[in-house]
C-alpha positions as semicolon CSV with decimal commas, in nm:
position;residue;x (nm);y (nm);z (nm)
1;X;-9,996;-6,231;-20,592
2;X;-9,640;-6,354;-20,431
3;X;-9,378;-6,129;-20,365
4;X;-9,088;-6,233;-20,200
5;X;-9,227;-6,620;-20,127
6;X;-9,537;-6,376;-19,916
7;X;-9,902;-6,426;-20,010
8;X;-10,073;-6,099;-20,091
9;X;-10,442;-6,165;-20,069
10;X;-10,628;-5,827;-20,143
11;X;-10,939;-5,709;-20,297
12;X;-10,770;-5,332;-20,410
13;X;-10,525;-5,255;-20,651
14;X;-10,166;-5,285;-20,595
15;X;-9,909;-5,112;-20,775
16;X;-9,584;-5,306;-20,704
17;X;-9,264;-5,084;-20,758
18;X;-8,971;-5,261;-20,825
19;X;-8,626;-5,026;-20,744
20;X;-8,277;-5,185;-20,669
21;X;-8,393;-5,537;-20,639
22;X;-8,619;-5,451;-20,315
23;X;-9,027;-5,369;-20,392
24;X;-9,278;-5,137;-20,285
25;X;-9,646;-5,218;-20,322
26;X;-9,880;-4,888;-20,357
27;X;-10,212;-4,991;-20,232
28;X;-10,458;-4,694;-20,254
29;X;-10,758;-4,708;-19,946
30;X;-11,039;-4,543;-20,064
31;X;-11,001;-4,267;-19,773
32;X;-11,150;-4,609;-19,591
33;X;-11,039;-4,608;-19,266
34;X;-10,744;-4,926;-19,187
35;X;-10,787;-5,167;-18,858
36;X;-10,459;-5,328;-18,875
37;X;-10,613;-5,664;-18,710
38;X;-10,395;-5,838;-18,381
39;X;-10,069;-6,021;-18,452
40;X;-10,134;-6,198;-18,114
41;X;-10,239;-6,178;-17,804
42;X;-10,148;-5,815;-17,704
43;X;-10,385;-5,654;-17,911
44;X;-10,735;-5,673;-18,085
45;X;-10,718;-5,442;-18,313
46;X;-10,550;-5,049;-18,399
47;X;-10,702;-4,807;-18,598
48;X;-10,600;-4,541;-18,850
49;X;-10,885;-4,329;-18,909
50;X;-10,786;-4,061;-19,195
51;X;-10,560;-4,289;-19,443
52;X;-10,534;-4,249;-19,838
53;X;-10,279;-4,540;-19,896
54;X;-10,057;-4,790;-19,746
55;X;-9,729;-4,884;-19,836
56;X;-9,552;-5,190;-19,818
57;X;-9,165;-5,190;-19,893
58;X;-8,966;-5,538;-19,866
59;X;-8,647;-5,648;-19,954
60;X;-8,469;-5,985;-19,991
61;X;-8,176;-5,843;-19,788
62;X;-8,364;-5,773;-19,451
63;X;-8,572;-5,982;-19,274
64;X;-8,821;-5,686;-19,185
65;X;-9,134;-5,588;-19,380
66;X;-9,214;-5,216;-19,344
67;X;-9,556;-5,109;-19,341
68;X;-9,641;-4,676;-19,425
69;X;-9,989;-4,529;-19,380
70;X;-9,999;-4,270;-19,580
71;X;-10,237;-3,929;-19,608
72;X;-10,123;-3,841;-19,911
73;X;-9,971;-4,045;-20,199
74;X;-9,642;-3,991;-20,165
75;X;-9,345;-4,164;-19,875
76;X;-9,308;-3,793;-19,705
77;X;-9,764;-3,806;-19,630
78;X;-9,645;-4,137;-19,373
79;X;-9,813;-4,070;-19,055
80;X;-9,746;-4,401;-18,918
81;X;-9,479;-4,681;-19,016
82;X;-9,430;-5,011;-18,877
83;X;-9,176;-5,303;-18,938
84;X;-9,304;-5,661;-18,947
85;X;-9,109;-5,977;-18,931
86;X;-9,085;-6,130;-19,257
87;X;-9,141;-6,515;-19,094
88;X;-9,508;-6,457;-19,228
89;X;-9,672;-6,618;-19,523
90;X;-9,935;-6,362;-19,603
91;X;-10,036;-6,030;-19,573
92;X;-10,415;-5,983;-19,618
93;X;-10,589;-5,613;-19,689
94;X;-10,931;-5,651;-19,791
95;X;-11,176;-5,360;-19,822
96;X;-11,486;-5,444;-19,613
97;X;-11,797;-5,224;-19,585
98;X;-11,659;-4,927;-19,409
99;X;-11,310;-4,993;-19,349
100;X;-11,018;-5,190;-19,477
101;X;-10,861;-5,503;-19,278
102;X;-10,512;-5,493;-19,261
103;X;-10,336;-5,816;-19,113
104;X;-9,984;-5,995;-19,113
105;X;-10,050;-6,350;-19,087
C-alpha cells in the first residue's frame, strides 16, 4: 500500500481514514507489544509494552508524519506520539512472534 508516495509494508490490517485531504491509518496490535526499531545511530531499539493500536496521521501539507500508540482505540487512549520526517520511503510494522516491529525507513 502507498500513501502519500510512502511504502506501507505490513502484515496487519490497516484501516486508512481519509478526512480533509490528510489520512489516518488505524493499525490494530494484537495487545503485542511495539519495538519501534533505530532510525540511526542513537538508538537500538524503544519499547512500548501495553499497546492496542498505532496510529499514523499524514498530510500532504506538512512534511511531518505523526506516529500515536494507543491503549485504547480511540486518539484520546495516546500514551505516546512521535513526529517523523516525511523524507522516508517506507514505514514497515510487521507482527513477529511476540511483538510487532515498528520502523521508519
Amino acid at each position: 500500500m502507498e500513501y502519500f508516495n510512502i511504502e506501507l509494508n505490513t502484515n496487519l490490517e490497516v484501516r486508512p481514514i481519509e478526512r480533509d485531504g490528510d489520512m489516518d491509518l488505524f493499525i490494530p496490535t494484537l495487545d503485542y507489544p511495539i519495538h519501534l526499531e533505530g532510525m540511526g545511530d542513537d538508538f537500538s531499539r524503544i519499547q512500548f509494552p501495553t499497546a492496542r493500536a498505532i496510529l499514523i496521521r499524514m498530510s500532504p501539507k506538512v512534511n511531518t508524519i505523526t506516529c500515536h500508540v494507543l491503549k485504547d482505540v480511540d486518539l484520546f487512549s495516546s500514551f505516546v506520539n512521535f513526529e517523523v520526517r516525511k523524507e522516508l520511503n517506507s514505514i514497515v510494522i510487521y507482527q513477529r512472534e511476540g511483538y510487532i516491529e515498528l520502523s521508519f525507513k
